[in-house]
PDB file of C-alpha atoms and ligand atoms in Angstrom:
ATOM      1  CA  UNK A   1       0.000   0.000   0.000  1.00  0.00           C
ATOM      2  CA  UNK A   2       1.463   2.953  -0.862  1.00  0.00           C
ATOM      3  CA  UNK A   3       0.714   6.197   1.785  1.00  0.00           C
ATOM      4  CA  UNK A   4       0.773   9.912   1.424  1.00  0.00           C
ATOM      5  CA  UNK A   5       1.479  11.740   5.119  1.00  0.00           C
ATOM      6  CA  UNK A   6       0.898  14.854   4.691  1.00  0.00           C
ATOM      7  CA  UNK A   7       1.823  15.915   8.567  1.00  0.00           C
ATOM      8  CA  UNK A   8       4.456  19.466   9.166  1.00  0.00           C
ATOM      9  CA  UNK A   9       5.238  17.385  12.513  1.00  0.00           C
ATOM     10  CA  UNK A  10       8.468  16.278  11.562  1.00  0.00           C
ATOM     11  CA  UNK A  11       8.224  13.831  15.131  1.00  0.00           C
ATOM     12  CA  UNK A  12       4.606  12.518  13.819  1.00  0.00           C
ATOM     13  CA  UNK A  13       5.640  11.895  10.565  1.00  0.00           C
ATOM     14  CA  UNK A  14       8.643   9.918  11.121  1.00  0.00           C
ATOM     15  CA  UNK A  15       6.884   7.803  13.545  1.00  0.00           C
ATOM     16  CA  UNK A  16       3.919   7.285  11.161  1.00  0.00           C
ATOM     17  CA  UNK A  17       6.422   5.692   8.360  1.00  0.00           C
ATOM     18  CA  UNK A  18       7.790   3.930  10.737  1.00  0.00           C
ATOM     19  CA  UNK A  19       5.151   2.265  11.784  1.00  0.00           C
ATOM     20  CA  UNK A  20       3.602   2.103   8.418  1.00  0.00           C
ATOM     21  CA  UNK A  21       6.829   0.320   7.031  1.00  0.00           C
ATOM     22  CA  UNK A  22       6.002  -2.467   9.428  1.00  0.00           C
ATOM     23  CA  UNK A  23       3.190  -3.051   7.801  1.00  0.00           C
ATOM     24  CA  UNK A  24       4.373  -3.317   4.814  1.00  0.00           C
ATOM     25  CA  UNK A  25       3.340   0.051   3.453  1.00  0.00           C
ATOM     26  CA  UNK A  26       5.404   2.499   0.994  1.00  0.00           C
ATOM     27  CA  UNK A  27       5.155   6.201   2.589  1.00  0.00           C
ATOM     28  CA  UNK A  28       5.921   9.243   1.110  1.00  0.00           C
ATOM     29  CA  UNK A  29       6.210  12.092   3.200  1.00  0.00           C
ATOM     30  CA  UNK A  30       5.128  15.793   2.443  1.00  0.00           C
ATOM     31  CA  UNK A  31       5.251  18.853   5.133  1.00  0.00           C
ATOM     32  CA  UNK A  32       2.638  21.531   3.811  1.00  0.00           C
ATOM     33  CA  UNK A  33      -0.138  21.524   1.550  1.00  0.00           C
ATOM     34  CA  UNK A  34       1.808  22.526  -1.984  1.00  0.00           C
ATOM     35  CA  UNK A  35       4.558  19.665  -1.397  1.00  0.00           C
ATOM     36  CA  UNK A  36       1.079  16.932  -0.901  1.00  0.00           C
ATOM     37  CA  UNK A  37      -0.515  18.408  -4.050  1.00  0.00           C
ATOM     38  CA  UNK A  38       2.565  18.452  -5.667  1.00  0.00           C
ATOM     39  CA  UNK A  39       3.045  14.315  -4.524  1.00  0.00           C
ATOM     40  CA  UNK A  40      -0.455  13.917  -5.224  1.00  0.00           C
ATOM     41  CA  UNK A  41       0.079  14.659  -9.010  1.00  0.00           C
ATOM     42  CA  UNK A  42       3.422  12.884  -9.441  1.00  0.00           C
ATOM     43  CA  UNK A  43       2.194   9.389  -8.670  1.00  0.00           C
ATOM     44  CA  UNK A  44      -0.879   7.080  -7.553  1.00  0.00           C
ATOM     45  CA  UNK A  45      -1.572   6.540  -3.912  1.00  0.00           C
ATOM     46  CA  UNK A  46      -3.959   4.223  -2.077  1.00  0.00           C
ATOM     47  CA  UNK A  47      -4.249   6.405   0.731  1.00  0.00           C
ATOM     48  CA  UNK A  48      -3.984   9.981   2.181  1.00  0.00           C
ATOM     49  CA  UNK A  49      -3.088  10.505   5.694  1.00  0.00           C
ATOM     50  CA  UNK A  50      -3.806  14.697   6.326  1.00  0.00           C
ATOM     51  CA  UNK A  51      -2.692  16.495   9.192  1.00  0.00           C
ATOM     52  CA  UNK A  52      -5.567  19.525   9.157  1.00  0.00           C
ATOM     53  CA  UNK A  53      -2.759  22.332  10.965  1.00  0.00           C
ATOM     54  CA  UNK A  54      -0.248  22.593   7.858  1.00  0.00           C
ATOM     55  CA  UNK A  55       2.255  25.523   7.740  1.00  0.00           C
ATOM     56  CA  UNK A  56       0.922  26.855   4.427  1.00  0.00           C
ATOM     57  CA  UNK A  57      -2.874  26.863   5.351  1.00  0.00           C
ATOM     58  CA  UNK A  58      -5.814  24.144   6.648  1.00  0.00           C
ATOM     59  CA  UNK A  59      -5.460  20.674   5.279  1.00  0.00           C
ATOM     60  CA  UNK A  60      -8.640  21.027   4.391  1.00  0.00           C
ATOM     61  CA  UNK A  61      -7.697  22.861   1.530  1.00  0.00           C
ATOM     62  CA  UNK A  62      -5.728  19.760  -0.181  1.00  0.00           C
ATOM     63  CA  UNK A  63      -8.658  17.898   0.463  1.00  0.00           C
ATOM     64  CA  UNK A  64     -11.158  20.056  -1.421  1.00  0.00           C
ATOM     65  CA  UNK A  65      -8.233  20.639  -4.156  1.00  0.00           C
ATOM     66  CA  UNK A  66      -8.223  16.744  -4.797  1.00  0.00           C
ATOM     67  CA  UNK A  67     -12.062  15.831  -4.852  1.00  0.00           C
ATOM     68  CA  UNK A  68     -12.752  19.206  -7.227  1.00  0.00           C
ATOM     69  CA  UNK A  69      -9.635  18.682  -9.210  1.00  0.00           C
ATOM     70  CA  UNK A  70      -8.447  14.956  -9.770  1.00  0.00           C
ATOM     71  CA  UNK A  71     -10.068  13.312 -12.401  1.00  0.00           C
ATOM     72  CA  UNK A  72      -8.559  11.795 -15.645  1.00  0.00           C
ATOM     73  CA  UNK A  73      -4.830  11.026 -15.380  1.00  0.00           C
ATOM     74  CA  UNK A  74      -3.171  11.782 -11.973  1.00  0.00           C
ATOM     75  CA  UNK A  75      -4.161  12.194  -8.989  1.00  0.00           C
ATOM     76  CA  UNK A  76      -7.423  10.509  -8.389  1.00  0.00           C
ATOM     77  CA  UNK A  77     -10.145  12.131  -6.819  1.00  0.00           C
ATOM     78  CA  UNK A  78     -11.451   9.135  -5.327  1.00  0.00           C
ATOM     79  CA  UNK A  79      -7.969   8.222  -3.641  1.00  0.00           C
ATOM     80  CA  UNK A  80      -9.274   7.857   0.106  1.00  0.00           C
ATOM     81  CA  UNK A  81      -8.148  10.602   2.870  1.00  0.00           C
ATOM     82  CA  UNK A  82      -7.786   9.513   6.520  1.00  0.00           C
ATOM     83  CA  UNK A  83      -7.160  13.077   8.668  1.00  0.00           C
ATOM     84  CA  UNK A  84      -5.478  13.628  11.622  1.00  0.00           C
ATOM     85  CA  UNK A  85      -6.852  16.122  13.753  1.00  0.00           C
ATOM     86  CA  UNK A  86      -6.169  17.276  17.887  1.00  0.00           C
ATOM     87  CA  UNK A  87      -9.666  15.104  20.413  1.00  0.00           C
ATOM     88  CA  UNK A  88     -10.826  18.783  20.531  1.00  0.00           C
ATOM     89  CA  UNK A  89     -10.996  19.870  17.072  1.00  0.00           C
ATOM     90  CA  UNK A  90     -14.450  18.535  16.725  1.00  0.00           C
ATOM     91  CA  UNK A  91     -16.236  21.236  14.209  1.00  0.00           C
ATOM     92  CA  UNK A  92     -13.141  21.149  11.631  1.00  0.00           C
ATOM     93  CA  UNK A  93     -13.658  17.375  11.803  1.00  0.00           C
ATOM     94  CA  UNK A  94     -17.395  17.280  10.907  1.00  0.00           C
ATOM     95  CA  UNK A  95     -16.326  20.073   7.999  1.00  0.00           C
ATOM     96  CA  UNK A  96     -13.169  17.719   6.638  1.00  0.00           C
ATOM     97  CA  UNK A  97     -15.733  14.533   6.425  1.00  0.00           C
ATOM     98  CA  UNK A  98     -18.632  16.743   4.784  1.00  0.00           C
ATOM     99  CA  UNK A  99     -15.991  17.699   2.079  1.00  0.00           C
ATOM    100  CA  UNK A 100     -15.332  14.481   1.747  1.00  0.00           C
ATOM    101  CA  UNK A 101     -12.749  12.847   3.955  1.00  0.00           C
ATOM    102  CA  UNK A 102     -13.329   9.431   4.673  1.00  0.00           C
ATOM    103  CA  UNK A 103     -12.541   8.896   8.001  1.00  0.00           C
ATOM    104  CA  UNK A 104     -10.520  10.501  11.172  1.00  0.00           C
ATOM    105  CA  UNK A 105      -8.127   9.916  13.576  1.00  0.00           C
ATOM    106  CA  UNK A 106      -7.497  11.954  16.963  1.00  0.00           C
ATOM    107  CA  UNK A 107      -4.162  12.643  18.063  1.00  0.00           C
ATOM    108  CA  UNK A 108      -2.321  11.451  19.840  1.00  0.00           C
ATOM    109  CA  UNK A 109      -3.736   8.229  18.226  1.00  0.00           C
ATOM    110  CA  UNK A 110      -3.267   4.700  19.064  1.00  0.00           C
ATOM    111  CA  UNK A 111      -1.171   3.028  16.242  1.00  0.00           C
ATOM    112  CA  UNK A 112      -3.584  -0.386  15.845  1.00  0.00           C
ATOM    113  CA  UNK A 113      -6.464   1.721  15.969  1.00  0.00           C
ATOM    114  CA  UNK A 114      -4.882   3.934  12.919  1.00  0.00           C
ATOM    115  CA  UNK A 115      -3.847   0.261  11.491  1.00  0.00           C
ATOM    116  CA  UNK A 116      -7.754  -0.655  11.644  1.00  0.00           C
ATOM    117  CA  UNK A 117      -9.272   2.595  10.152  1.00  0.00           C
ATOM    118  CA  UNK A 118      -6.734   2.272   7.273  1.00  0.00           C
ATOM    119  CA  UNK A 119      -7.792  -1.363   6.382  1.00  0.00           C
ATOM    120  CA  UNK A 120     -11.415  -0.020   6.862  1.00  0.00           C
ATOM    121  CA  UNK A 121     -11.049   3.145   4.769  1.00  0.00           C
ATOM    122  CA  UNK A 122      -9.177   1.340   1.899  1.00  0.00           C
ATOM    123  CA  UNK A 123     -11.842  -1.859   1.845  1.00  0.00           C
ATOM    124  CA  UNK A 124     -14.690   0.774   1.604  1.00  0.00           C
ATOM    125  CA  UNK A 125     -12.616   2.239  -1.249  1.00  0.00           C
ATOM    126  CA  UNK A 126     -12.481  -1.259  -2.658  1.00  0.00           C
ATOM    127  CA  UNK A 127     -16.222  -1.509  -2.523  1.00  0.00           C
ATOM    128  CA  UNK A 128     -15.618  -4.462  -0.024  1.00  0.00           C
ATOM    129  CA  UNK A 129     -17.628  -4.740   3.635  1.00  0.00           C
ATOM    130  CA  UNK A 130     -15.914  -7.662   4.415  1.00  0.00           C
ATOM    131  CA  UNK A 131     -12.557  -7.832   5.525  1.00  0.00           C
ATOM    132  CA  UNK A 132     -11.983 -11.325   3.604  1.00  0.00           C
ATOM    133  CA  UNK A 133     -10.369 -11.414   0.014  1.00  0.00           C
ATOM    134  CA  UNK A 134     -11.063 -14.922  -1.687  1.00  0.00           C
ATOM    135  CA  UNK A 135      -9.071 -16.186  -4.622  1.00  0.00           C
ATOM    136  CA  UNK A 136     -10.015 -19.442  -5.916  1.00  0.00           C
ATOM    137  CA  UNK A 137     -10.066 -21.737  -2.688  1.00  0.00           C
ATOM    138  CA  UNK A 138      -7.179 -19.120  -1.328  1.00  0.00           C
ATOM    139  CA  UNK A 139      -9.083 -16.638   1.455  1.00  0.00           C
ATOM    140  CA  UNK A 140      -6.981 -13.438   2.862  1.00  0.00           C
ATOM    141  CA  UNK A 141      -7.827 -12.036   6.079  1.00  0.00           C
ATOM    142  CA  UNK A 142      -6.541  -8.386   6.029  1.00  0.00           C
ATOM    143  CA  UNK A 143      -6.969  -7.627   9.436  1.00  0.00           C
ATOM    144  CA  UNK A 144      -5.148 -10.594  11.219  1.00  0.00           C
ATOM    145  CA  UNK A 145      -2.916 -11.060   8.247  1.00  0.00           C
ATOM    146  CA  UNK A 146      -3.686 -14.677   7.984  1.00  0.00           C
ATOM    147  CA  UNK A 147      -4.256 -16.942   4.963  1.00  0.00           C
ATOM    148  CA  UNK A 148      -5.834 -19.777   4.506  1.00  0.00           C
ATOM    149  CA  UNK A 149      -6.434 -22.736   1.486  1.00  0.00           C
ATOM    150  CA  UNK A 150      -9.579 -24.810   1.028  1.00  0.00           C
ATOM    151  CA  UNK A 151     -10.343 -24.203   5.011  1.00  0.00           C
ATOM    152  CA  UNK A 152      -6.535 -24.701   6.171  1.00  0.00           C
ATOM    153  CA  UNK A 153      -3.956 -22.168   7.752  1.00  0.00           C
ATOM    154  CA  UNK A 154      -0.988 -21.558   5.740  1.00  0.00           C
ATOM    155  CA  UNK A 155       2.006 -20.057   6.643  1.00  0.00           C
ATOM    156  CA  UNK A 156       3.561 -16.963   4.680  1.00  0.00           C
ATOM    157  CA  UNK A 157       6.273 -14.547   5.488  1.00  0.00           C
ATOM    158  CA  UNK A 158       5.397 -11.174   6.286  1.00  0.00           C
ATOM    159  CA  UNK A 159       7.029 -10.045   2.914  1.00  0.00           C
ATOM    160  CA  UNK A 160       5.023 -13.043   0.828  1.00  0.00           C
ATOM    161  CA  UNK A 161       1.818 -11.873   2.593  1.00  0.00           C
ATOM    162  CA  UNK A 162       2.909  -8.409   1.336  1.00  0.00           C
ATOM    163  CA  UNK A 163       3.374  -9.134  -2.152  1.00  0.00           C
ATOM    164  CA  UNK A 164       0.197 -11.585  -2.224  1.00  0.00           C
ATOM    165  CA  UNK A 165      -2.103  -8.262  -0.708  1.00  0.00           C
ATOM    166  CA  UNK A 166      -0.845  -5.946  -2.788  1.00  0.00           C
ATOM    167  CA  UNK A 167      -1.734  -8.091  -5.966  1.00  0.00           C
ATOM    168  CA  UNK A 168      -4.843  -9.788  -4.329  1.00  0.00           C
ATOM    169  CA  UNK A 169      -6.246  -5.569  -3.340  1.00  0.00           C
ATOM    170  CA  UNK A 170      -6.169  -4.476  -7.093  1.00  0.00           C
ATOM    171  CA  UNK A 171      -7.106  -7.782  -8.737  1.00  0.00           C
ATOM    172  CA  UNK A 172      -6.719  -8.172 -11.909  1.00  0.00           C
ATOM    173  CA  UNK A 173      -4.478  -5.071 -12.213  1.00  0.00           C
ATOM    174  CA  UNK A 174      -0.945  -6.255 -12.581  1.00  0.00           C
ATOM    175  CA  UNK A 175       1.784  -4.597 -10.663  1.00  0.00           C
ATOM    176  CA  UNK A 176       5.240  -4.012 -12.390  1.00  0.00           C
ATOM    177  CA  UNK A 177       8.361  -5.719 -10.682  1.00  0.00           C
ATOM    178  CA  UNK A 178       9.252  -2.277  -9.110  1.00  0.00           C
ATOM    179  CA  UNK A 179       6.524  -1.293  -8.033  1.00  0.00           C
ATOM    180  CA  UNK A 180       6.373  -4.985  -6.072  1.00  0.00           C
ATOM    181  CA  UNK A 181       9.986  -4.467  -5.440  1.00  0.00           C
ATOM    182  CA  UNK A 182       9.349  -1.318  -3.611  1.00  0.00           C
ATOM    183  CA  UNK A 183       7.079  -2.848  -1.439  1.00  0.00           C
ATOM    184  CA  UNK A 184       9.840  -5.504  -0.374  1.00  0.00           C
ATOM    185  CA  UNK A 185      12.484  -2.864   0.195  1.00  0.00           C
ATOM    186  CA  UNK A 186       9.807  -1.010   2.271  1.00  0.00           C
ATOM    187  CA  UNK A 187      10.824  -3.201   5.328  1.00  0.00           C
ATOM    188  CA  UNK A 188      12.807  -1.805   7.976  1.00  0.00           C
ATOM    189  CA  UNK A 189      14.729  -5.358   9.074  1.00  0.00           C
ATOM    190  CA  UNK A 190      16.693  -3.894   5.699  1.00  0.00           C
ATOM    191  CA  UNK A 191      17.250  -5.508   2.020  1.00  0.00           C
ATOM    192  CA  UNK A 192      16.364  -8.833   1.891  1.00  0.00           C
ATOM    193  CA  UNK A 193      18.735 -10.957   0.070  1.00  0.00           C
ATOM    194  CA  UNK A 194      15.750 -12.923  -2.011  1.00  0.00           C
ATOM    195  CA  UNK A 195      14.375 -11.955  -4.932  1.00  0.00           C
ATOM    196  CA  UNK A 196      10.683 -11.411  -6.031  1.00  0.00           C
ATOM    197  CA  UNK A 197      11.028 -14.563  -7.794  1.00  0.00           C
ATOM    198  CA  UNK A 198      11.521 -15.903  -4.648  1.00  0.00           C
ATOM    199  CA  UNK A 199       8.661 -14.708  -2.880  1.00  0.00           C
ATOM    200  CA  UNK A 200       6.417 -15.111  -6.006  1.00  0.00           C
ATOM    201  CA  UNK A 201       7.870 -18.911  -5.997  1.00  0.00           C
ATOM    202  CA  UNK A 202       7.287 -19.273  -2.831  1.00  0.00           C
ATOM    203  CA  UNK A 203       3.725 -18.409  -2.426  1.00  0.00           C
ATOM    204  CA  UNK A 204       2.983 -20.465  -6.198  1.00  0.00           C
ATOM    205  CA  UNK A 205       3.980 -23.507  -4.465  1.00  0.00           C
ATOM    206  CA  UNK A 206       1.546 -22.893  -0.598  1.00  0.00           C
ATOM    207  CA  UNK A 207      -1.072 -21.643  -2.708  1.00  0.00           C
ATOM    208  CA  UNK A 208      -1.255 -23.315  -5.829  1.00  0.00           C
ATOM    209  CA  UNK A 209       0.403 -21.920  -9.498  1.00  0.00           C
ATOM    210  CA  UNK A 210      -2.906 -20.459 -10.674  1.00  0.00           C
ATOM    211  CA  UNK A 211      -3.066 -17.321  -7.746  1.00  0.00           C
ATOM    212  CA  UNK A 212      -0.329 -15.485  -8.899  1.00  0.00           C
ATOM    213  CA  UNK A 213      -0.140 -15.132 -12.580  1.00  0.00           C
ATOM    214  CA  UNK A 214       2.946 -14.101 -14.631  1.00  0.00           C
ATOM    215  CA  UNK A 215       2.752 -11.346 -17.682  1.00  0.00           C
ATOM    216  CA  UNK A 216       6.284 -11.488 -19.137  1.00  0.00           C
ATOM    217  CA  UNK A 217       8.461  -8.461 -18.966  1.00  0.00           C
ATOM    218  CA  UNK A 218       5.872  -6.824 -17.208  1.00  0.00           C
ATOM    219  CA  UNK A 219       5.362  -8.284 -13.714  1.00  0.00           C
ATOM    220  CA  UNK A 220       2.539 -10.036 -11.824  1.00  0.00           C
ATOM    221  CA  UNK A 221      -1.151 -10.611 -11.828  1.00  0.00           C
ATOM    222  CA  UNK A 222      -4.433 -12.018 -10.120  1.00  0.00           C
ATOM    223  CA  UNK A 223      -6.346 -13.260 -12.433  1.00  0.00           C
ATOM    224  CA  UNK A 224     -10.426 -12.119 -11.872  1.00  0.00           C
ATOM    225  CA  UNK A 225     -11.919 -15.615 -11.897  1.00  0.00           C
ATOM    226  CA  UNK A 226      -8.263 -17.834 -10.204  1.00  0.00           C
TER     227      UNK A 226
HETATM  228 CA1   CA B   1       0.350  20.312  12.107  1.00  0.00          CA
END
């Protein structure tokens, strides 16, 4: 998953990628409104985390910028935005959600509750109640991170359930090789020395060859019906 912080709290925002890395997320950091917007239009991002107190005016204002002005090519209007706002800031909460924020979190906020309302904000996004993604006999539980086939547990890596979400979330979109590499080098216990073959490999033979589909010189893919 790749995140946008937008947060001028250089202390927040370095603890937010940290703990975002551990989950296996890509974060890009930006300290004002101008440097998100300017993010925002560079590349795709599956989430928005927006501090509303930014040096160069209200979050807000990035908010309303994206839902009037993405649209065709980048950035996306619909890209989901989490804020981030002080308990007492109740009345510039209510405004950020009517202009179309999809959820909040109060600072100073727990980091599993931020964990939950990103898997919640992104599987609304999806068009998905449920927190279970089935492929084939394959069934992905986002929130505990565990994976089962035809009814039993199997075992993956945190990296091979990384690589296996990311493709399984934008189904039957396939991702590039650096875009899944990015995800891999995303992890703070530092480079790991395997390939994405590897991985890939890996999870073809605990969850059968027909999950994870190859589109030479490309990258990876799964398929709609596996
Ligand atoms: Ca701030």
């Amino acid at each position: 998953m790749r995140v946008l912080v937008v947060e001028d709290d250089e202390g927040i925002a370095q603890g937010l990628r940290a703990h975002l890395r551990q989950h296996g997320g890509v974060v890009d950091l930006a300290g004002s409104i101008e440097a998100g917007w300017a993010a925002l239009q560079a590349e795709p991002f599956d989430l928005v985390l927006l501090d509303l107190g930014l040096p160069d005016g209200d979050g807000s204002e990035l908010l309303q910028r994206l839902r009037r002005h993405g649209g065709a090519g980048l950035p996306d209007a619909h890209t989901p935005v989490l804020i981030m706002t002080a308990r007492d800031q109740v009345a510039a909460r209510i405004a950020a959600l009517d202009m179309g924020a999809d959820d909040y979190v109060a600072k100073p906020f727990d980091s599993d509750e931020l964990a939950a309302r990103m898997r919640a904000v992104r599987r609304r996004a999806a068009g998905r109640a449920q927190p279970l993604l089935c492929i084939g006999d394959v069934e992905i539980d986002i929130a505990t991170r565990r994976v089962q086939r035809a009814g039993e547990p199997v075992e993956l890596s945190a990296r091979e359930f990384s690589v296996l979400l990311a493709l399984a979330e934008v189904r039957p979109r396939v991702l590039s090789r650096p875009q899944l590499e990015a995800l891999l080098y995303a992890w703070d216990g530092g480079p790991d020395s395997n390939t994405l073959e590897v991985h890939v490999h890996r999870l073809r033979r605990k969850l059968g060859d027909t999950v994870i589909r190859t589109l030479r010189g490309v990258g990876y893919f799964v398929p709609a019906e596996a």
